[in-house]
Amino acid sequence: MLQIRRAIHHVGRQRGFATLPESADVVVVGGGLAAHRAASQSAKNKANTLVLSIDDIGVGDAIGIDGIAAPLQEPSPQIHTNDTIVGGDYLSDQDIVYSCMNSAIKQVDFLEKCGVIFQRDAKGLPDVKAVNGHSKPRLVTSGDSLNRETFRVLEEQCLKYGVVRRGNQLPISLATKNEKISGIIVLDMNTGRLESIQAKTIIIADSGFESSWRGRGSGIGMDLALRAGISLRDMEFQYWSIFISDTEIQIPHSLIADGAEILSSNGEDLGLERTDTSTQIALKISEITQVVLDARTLNGASSWWQSWKEMVQKRTGINPDKQTLPVDARVSMTIGGIPIDEHGRAISNRWSRWFTGLYAAGESACSGIHGADAIAGNRLLDNLVSASSAGVHAAQWASKTNFSGTQIISEELERCQTEIDSMLQNREGDVYRIGSVGKSLQNLMMQKMNLHRSEEGLISAEIGLVDLVEKSSNLYCDDASTLYNDNLRSNISLQAAIRLCLAATRSAMERKESRGSHLREDFMDKDASQLHHSLINANGEYETLAIRKGPAGSWLLSPEQ
């Protein structure tokens, strides 16, 4: 049906007729694990589902690199829940955490039944490993194959349930009115056409803005929601990982769980504790002049990491079986994003108010799981659970609502066409190259929004980011065509990143305490009066949102404990 409607739509446009926009019950924005999980669950529940990926179909992401956390050898998910709440410095929504941890074993079972081969223990059960942030062994992994095997499984699920997937689709704007979704405007870079798609529901499930710390563009979905009027939640918090120095190669927590060690260059232990959060690990690494990874001994798990070791040697010239690797700590995930409830619905400033038809999942969502920091293995778990919830609920909602807003979509399409035409024109006056603007963004985030923050630094960052918002509106585009225009795609992605970084900086200015990954040099202690979520909108207006307690309305783990 989607293909037929699209064909009619194109013929009408070619002949100059006014046509109805193409339509889908559920449109999923993204191309990674969360997008495919949401789409397959939506289609499984009988919704006409369309996936729009900014990249080629099949590119995926690296969400599953650390493994998945699940209490496979525990009598209940309670301790996993407690570890998550403590790791998030008590800023997690406790009922949502408990529900997520309660489904962790189900997620592992799903992956295993679909063909993912996990490392196993002597009893033939999936092996659970000890890892930072967890008080008990809980990390399940497949070595270096888990991420790609999980993506393969989710692609197969999409094919099984008839999901239509399109690559090289650049989202431009959400078509909305009165906090209700009508559709989405996308630039189809395969044809060069700006297209309107009518939708009963939209699930935003692309990436966060962690690449901003490297001066690059971000996922676009979160920015779409921000510009549509959503206040983003907890944007001041990030998750830190270890990388091989001067490369983009991340060191998976599952590799460390398999026996790799983080040491000083003279072989001394860094004093890492099992209870250390990602931020605490990053702080300890930052205090040492040179830190290395020793992956020469992997407790018998070396064969599970063969592809990773070959890739490292090819890119760095260093053989991990024979030499140590220099490493450093960097932001690898942004915790803040579109605020969602347990169904994946995007909420608007309070828990009872839904931005009707809009959902989010995975990296672009702030699900309430991680709080102020995250613990290893919960990232993939959160992606799978939040995406599944969003896909199921979106399909159910679509089954009992009608398409609407044809005129709204038409007007938004016209506005977006004018905007794209302006981006491709040679402007008079100052124009800026993406490289210089990206470098300025990197410098601001690395210097002012990194491990240590202060009022003075954040004010300076805000001023600089406001300036970059203006400069990014005048980015030079080498190619005037809309057909496979990578320069235009990069420009729009960088514009989104700058706006998201500005929102994060403003949110960080308002949180005048140190909590989780947000460390203020001028407010070094936690403040009980700030035990709430932060909300920031596109105009810089700040509000707060209450933390949810346990399912029975009381704390599962009291912050006073």
Short mmCIF file of N, CA and C in Angstrom, two decimals, residues 222-323:
data_model
loop_
_atom_site.label_atom_id
_atom_site.label_comp_id
_atom_site.label_asym_id
_atom_site.label_seq_id
_atom_site.Cartn_x
_atom_site.Cartn_y
_atom_site.Cartn_z
N MET A 222 16.10 14.54 17.50
CA MET A 222 15.93 15.29 18.73
C MET A 222 15.72 16.77 18.44
N ASP A 223 16.45 17.28 17.45
CA ASP A 223 16.31 18.69 17.06
C ASP A 223 14.96 18.94 16.41
N LEU A 224 14.44 17.97 15.65
CA LEU A 224 13.10 18.11 15.08
C LEU A 224 12.08 18.35 16.19
N ALA A 225 12.18 17.55 17.24
CA ALA A 225 11.24 17.67 18.36
C ALA A 225 11.41 19.00 19.08
N LEU A 226 12.67 19.42 19.28
CA LEU A 226 12.93 20.70 19.93
C LEU A 226 12.30 21.84 19.16
N ARG A 227 12.48 21.85 17.85
CA ARG A 227 11.92 22.92 17.02
C ARG A 227 10.41 22.85 16.91
N ALA A 228 9.84 21.67 17.16
CA ALA A 228 8.38 21.51 17.12
C ALA A 228 7.72 21.93 18.43
N GLY A 229 8.53 22.24 19.44
CA GLY A 229 7.97 22.73 20.70
C GLY A 229 8.20 21.85 21.91
N ILE A 230 8.88 20.70 21.74
CA ILE A 230 9.17 19.82 22.87
C ILE A 230 10.29 20.42 23.72
N SER A 231 10.11 20.39 25.04
CA SER A 231 11.21 20.74 25.95
C SER A 231 12.02 19.47 26.21
N LEU A 232 13.31 19.52 25.96
CA LEU A 232 14.16 18.35 26.13
C LEU A 232 14.55 18.17 27.59
N ARG A 233 14.77 16.92 27.98
CA ARG A 233 14.98 16.60 29.40
C ARG A 233 16.41 16.20 29.71
N ASP A 234 16.93 16.68 30.83
CA ASP A 234 18.21 16.26 31.40
C ASP A 234 19.36 16.32 30.39
N MET A 235 19.42 17.41 29.65
CA MET A 235 20.41 17.56 28.59
C MET A 235 21.82 17.77 29.13
N GLU A 236 21.96 18.04 30.42
CA GLU A 236 23.28 18.32 30.99
C GLU A 236 24.09 17.06 31.27
N PHE A 237 23.50 15.88 31.09
CA PHE A 237 24.17 14.64 31.48
C PHE A 237 24.69 13.85 30.27
N GLN A 238 25.88 13.29 30.42
CA GLN A 238 26.52 12.50 29.37
C GLN A 238 27.09 11.21 29.96
N TYR A 239 27.44 10.29 29.08
CA TYR A 239 28.05 9.02 29.47
C TYR A 239 29.43 8.94 28.84
N TRP A 240 30.41 8.53 29.65
CA TRP A 240 31.81 8.50 29.21
C TRP A 240 32.25 7.08 28.88
N SER A 241 33.05 6.95 27.84
CA SER A 241 33.65 5.66 27.49
C SER A 241 35.14 5.85 27.23
N ILE A 242 35.83 4.74 27.06
CA ILE A 242 37.27 4.76 26.81
C ILE A 242 37.52 4.52 25.33
N PHE A 243 38.39 5.31 24.75
CA PHE A 243 38.73 5.21 23.32
C PHE A 243 40.24 5.05 23.16
N ILE A 244 40.64 4.41 22.08
CA ILE A 244 42.05 4.40 21.71
C ILE A 244 42.43 5.81 21.28
N SER A 245 43.47 6.35 21.86
CA SER A 245 43.85 7.75 21.62
C SER A 245 44.04 8.03 20.13
N ASP A 246 43.59 9.21 19.73
CA ASP A 246 43.73 9.71 18.35
C ASP A 246 42.97 8.86 17.34
N THR A 247 41.97 8.11 17.80
CA THR A 247 41.13 7.32 16.90
C THR A 247 39.68 7.44 17.37
N GLU A 248 38.77 6.87 16.58
CA GLU A 248 37.36 6.80 16.96
C GLU A 248 37.02 5.39 17.47
N ILE A 249 38.02 4.60 17.82
CA ILE A 249 37.79 3.22 18.23
C ILE A 249 37.48 3.16 19.72
N GLN A 250 36.26 2.73 20.04
CA GLN A 250 35.83 2.66 21.43
C GLN A 250 36.23 1.32 22.04
N ILE A 251 36.61 1.36 23.32
CA ILE A 251 36.94 0.15 24.06
C ILE A 251 35.66 -0.37 24.73
N PRO A 252 35.11 -1.49 24.31
CA PRO A 252 33.87 -1.97 24.91
C PRO A 252 34.07 -2.39 26.36
N HIS A 253 33.07 -2.14 27.19
CA HIS A 253 33.12 -2.60 28.58
C HIS A 253 33.19 -4.13 28.63
N SER A 254 32.60 -4.77 27.63
CA SER A 254 32.63 -6.23 27.60
C SER A 254 34.03 -6.77 27.36
N LEU A 255 34.89 -5.99 26.67
CA LEU A 255 36.28 -6.39 26.50
C LEU A 255 37.01 -6.36 27.84
N ILE A 256 36.73 -5.34 28.62
CA ILE A 256 37.33 -5.24 29.96
C ILE A 256 36.78 -6.35 30.85
N ALA A 257 35.50 -6.66 30.71
CA ALA A 257 34.91 -7.75 31.49
C ALA A 257 35.53 -9.09 31.13
N ASP A 258 36.06 -9.20 29.91
CA ASP A 258 36.71 -10.44 29.47
C ASP A 258 38.19 -10.49 29.84
N GLY A 259 38.67 -9.49 30.57
CA GLY A 259 40.03 -9.58 31.08
C GLY A 259 40.99 -8.48 30.68
N ALA A 260 40.61 -7.60 29.72
CA ALA A 260 41.48 -6.49 29.37
C ALA A 260 41.59 -5.54 30.56
N GLU A 261 42.73 -4.86 30.69
CA GLU A 261 42.96 -3.99 31.84
C GLU A 261 43.29 -2.57 31.40
N ILE A 262 42.85 -1.62 32.22
CA ILE A 262 43.20 -0.22 32.03
C ILE A 262 44.27 0.12 33.07
N LEU A 263 45.47 0.50 32.61
CA LEU A 263 46.62 0.70 33.48
C LEU A 263 47.31 2.02 33.15
N SER A 264 48.15 2.47 34.06
CA SER A 264 49.03 3.58 33.72
C SER A 264 50.11 3.04 32.79
N SER A 265 50.85 3.93 32.14
CA SER A 265 51.85 3.49 31.15
C SER A 265 52.98 2.68 31.78
N ASN A 266 53.17 2.82 33.10
CA ASN A 266 54.21 2.01 33.76
C ASN A 266 53.65 0.73 34.36
N GLY A 267 52.40 0.42 34.03
CA GLY A 267 51.81 -0.85 34.44
C GLY A 267 51.09 -0.84 35.76
N GLU A 268 50.96 0.34 36.38
CA GLU A 268 50.28 0.41 37.66
C GLU A 268 48.76 0.43 37.50
N ASP A 269 48.08 -0.17 38.46
CA ASP A 269 46.62 -0.20 38.47
C ASP A 269 46.07 1.20 38.76
N LEU A 270 44.97 1.57 38.10
CA LEU A 270 44.39 2.89 38.31
C LEU A 270 43.49 2.95 39.53
N GLY A 271 43.27 1.83 40.18
CA GLY A 271 42.40 1.82 41.34
C GLY A 271 40.93 1.88 40.99
N LEU A 272 40.57 1.33 39.82
CA LEU A 272 39.16 1.32 39.43
C LEU A 272 38.39 0.34 40.32
N GLU A 273 37.21 0.77 40.78
CA GLU A 273 36.37 -0.06 41.62
C GLU A 273 35.15 -0.52 40.83
N ARG A 274 34.61 -1.66 41.25
CA ARG A 274 33.43 -2.19 40.57
C ARG A 274 32.27 -1.19 40.60
N THR A 275 32.20 -0.40 41.67
CA THR A 275 31.09 0.54 41.82
C THR A 275 31.30 1.85 41.07
N ASP A 276 32.44 2.03 40.43
CA ASP A 276 32.71 3.28 39.71
C ASP A 276 31.74 3.48 38.56
N THR A 277 31.25 4.71 38.43
CA THR A 277 30.43 5.07 37.28
C THR A 277 31.33 5.45 36.12
N SER A 278 30.72 5.69 34.97
CA SER A 278 31.51 6.08 33.80
C SER A 278 32.25 7.38 34.05
N THR A 279 31.63 8.30 34.78
CA THR A 279 32.27 9.58 35.06
C THR A 279 33.43 9.42 36.03
N GLN A 280 33.27 8.57 37.02
CA GLN A 280 34.36 8.33 37.97
C GLN A 280 35.56 7.67 37.28
N ILE A 281 35.29 6.78 36.34
CA ILE A 281 36.38 6.17 35.56
C ILE A 281 37.09 7.23 34.73
N ALA A 282 36.29 8.10 34.08
CA ALA A 282 36.88 9.16 33.26
C ALA A 282 37.74 10.10 34.10
N LEU A 283 37.29 10.40 35.31
CA LEU A 283 38.08 11.28 36.20
C LEU A 283 39.41 10.64 36.55
N LYS A 284 39.40 9.36 36.86
CA LYS A 284 40.65 8.68 37.22
C LYS A 284 41.61 8.63 36.04
N ILE A 285 41.07 8.42 34.83
CA ILE A 285 41.92 8.40 33.64
C ILE A 285 42.51 9.78 33.37
N SER A 286 41.70 10.83 33.60
CA SER A 286 42.16 12.20 33.32
C SER A 286 43.28 12.64 34.25
N GLU A 287 43.40 11.97 35.40
CA GLU A 287 44.43 12.36 36.38
C GLU A 287 45.79 11.73 36.09
N ILE A 288 45.85 10.80 35.13
CA ILE A 288 47.10 10.11 34.78
C ILE A 288 47.62 10.65 33.46
N THR A 289 48.93 10.86 33.40
CA THR A 289 49.53 11.42 32.19
C THR A 289 49.31 10.52 30.98
N GLN A 290 49.57 9.24 31.13
CA GLN A 290 49.40 8.30 30.02
C GLN A 290 48.73 7.03 30.54
N VAL A 291 47.62 6.66 29.91
CA VAL A 291 46.87 5.47 30.29
C VAL A 291 46.83 4.53 29.09
N VAL A 292 46.93 3.24 29.37
CA VAL A 292 46.97 2.26 28.28
C VAL A 292 45.96 1.14 28.53
N LEU A 293 45.60 0.47 27.46
CA LEU A 293 44.79 -0.74 27.51
C LEU A 293 45.70 -1.93 27.28
N ASP A 294 45.63 -2.91 28.17
CA ASP A 294 46.37 -4.15 28.01
C ASP A 294 45.36 -5.26 27.72
N ALA A 295 45.27 -5.65 26.45
CA ALA A 295 44.32 -6.69 26.03
C ALA A 295 45.06 -7.96 25.63
N ARG A 296 46.28 -8.14 26.16
CA ARG A 296 47.08 -9.30 25.77
C ARG A 296 46.58 -10.59 26.43
N THR A 297 45.89 -10.45 27.55
CA THR A 297 45.35 -11.63 28.23
C THR A 297 43.85 -11.43 28.42
N LEU A 298 43.05 -12.31 27.81
CA LEU A 298 41.60 -12.13 27.85
C LEU A 298 40.88 -13.32 28.48
N ASN A 299 41.46 -13.94 29.45
CA ASN A 299 40.78 -14.99 30.21
C ASN A 299 40.12 -16.05 29.32
N GLY A 300 40.83 -16.43 28.28
CA GLY A 300 40.30 -17.46 27.40
C GLY A 300 39.27 -16.99 26.41
N ALA A 301 39.00 -15.68 26.36
CA ALA A 301 37.95 -15.14 25.48
C ALA A 301 38.54 -14.48 24.24
N SER A 302 39.83 -14.71 23.97
CA SER A 302 40.49 -13.99 22.88
C SER A 302 39.81 -14.22 21.53
N SER A 303 39.33 -15.44 21.30
CA SER A 303 38.72 -15.75 20.00
C SER A 303 37.45 -14.95 19.75
N TRP A 304 36.79 -14.48 20.82
CA TRP A 304 35.58 -13.68 20.67
C TRP A 304 35.88 -12.26 20.20
N TRP A 305 37.15 -11.87 20.24
CA TRP A 305 37.53 -10.50 19.91
C TRP A 305 38.47 -10.42 18.71
N GLN A 306 38.51 -11.46 17.91
CA GLN A 306 39.45 -11.51 16.79
C GLN A 306 39.20 -10.40 15.77
N SER A 307 37.95 -10.17 15.41
CA SER A 307 37.64 -9.13 14.42
C SER A 307 38.02 -7.75 14.95
N TRP A 308 37.74 -7.51 16.23
CA TRP A 308 38.08 -6.22 16.82
C TRP A 308 39.59 -6.02 16.82
N LYS A 309 40.35 -7.03 17.18
CA LYS A 309 41.81 -6.91 17.21
C LYS A 309 42.39 -6.69 15.82
N GLU A 310 41.83 -7.36 14.83
CA GLU A 310 42.30 -7.16 13.45
C GLU A 310 42.01 -5.74 12.98
N MET A 311 40.84 -5.22 13.33
CA MET A 311 40.48 -3.85 12.96
C MET A 311 41.42 -2.85 13.63
N VAL A 312 41.72 -3.06 14.90
CA VAL A 312 42.63 -2.17 15.62
C VAL A 312 44.01 -2.16 14.98
N GLN A 313 44.51 -3.34 14.66
CA GLN A 313 45.84 -3.41 14.06
C GLN A 313 45.87 -2.74 12.69
N LYS A 314 44.80 -2.92 11.94
CA LYS A 314 44.75 -2.32 10.61
C LYS A 314 44.74 -0.79 10.70
N ARG A 315 44.02 -0.24 11.69
CA ARG A 315 43.87 1.21 11.79
C ARG A 315 45.02 1.88 12.53
N THR A 316 45.63 1.18 13.48
CA THR A 316 46.66 1.82 14.31
C THR A 316 48.06 1.28 14.06
N GLY A 317 48.16 0.10 13.46
CA GLY A 317 49.45 -0.53 13.30
C GLY A 317 49.95 -1.23 14.55
N ILE A 318 49.12 -1.27 15.58
CA ILE A 318 49.51 -1.90 16.86
C ILE A 318 48.77 -3.23 16.99
N ASN A 319 49.51 -4.27 17.32
CA ASN A 319 48.91 -5.59 17.53
C ASN A 319 48.50 -5.73 19.00
N PRO A 320 47.18 -5.75 19.30
CA PRO A 320 46.74 -5.82 20.70
C PRO A 320 47.17 -7.10 21.42
N ASP A 321 47.53 -8.16 20.65
CA ASP A 321 48.00 -9.40 21.28
C ASP A 321 49.42 -9.27 21.81
N LYS A 322 50.14 -8.23 21.35
CA LYS A 322 51.55 -8.10 21.71
C LYS A 322 51.90 -6.76 22.37
N GLN A 323 51.07 -5.75 22.17
CA GLN A 323 51.40 -4.42 22.68
C GLN A 323 50.20 -3.80 23.39
#
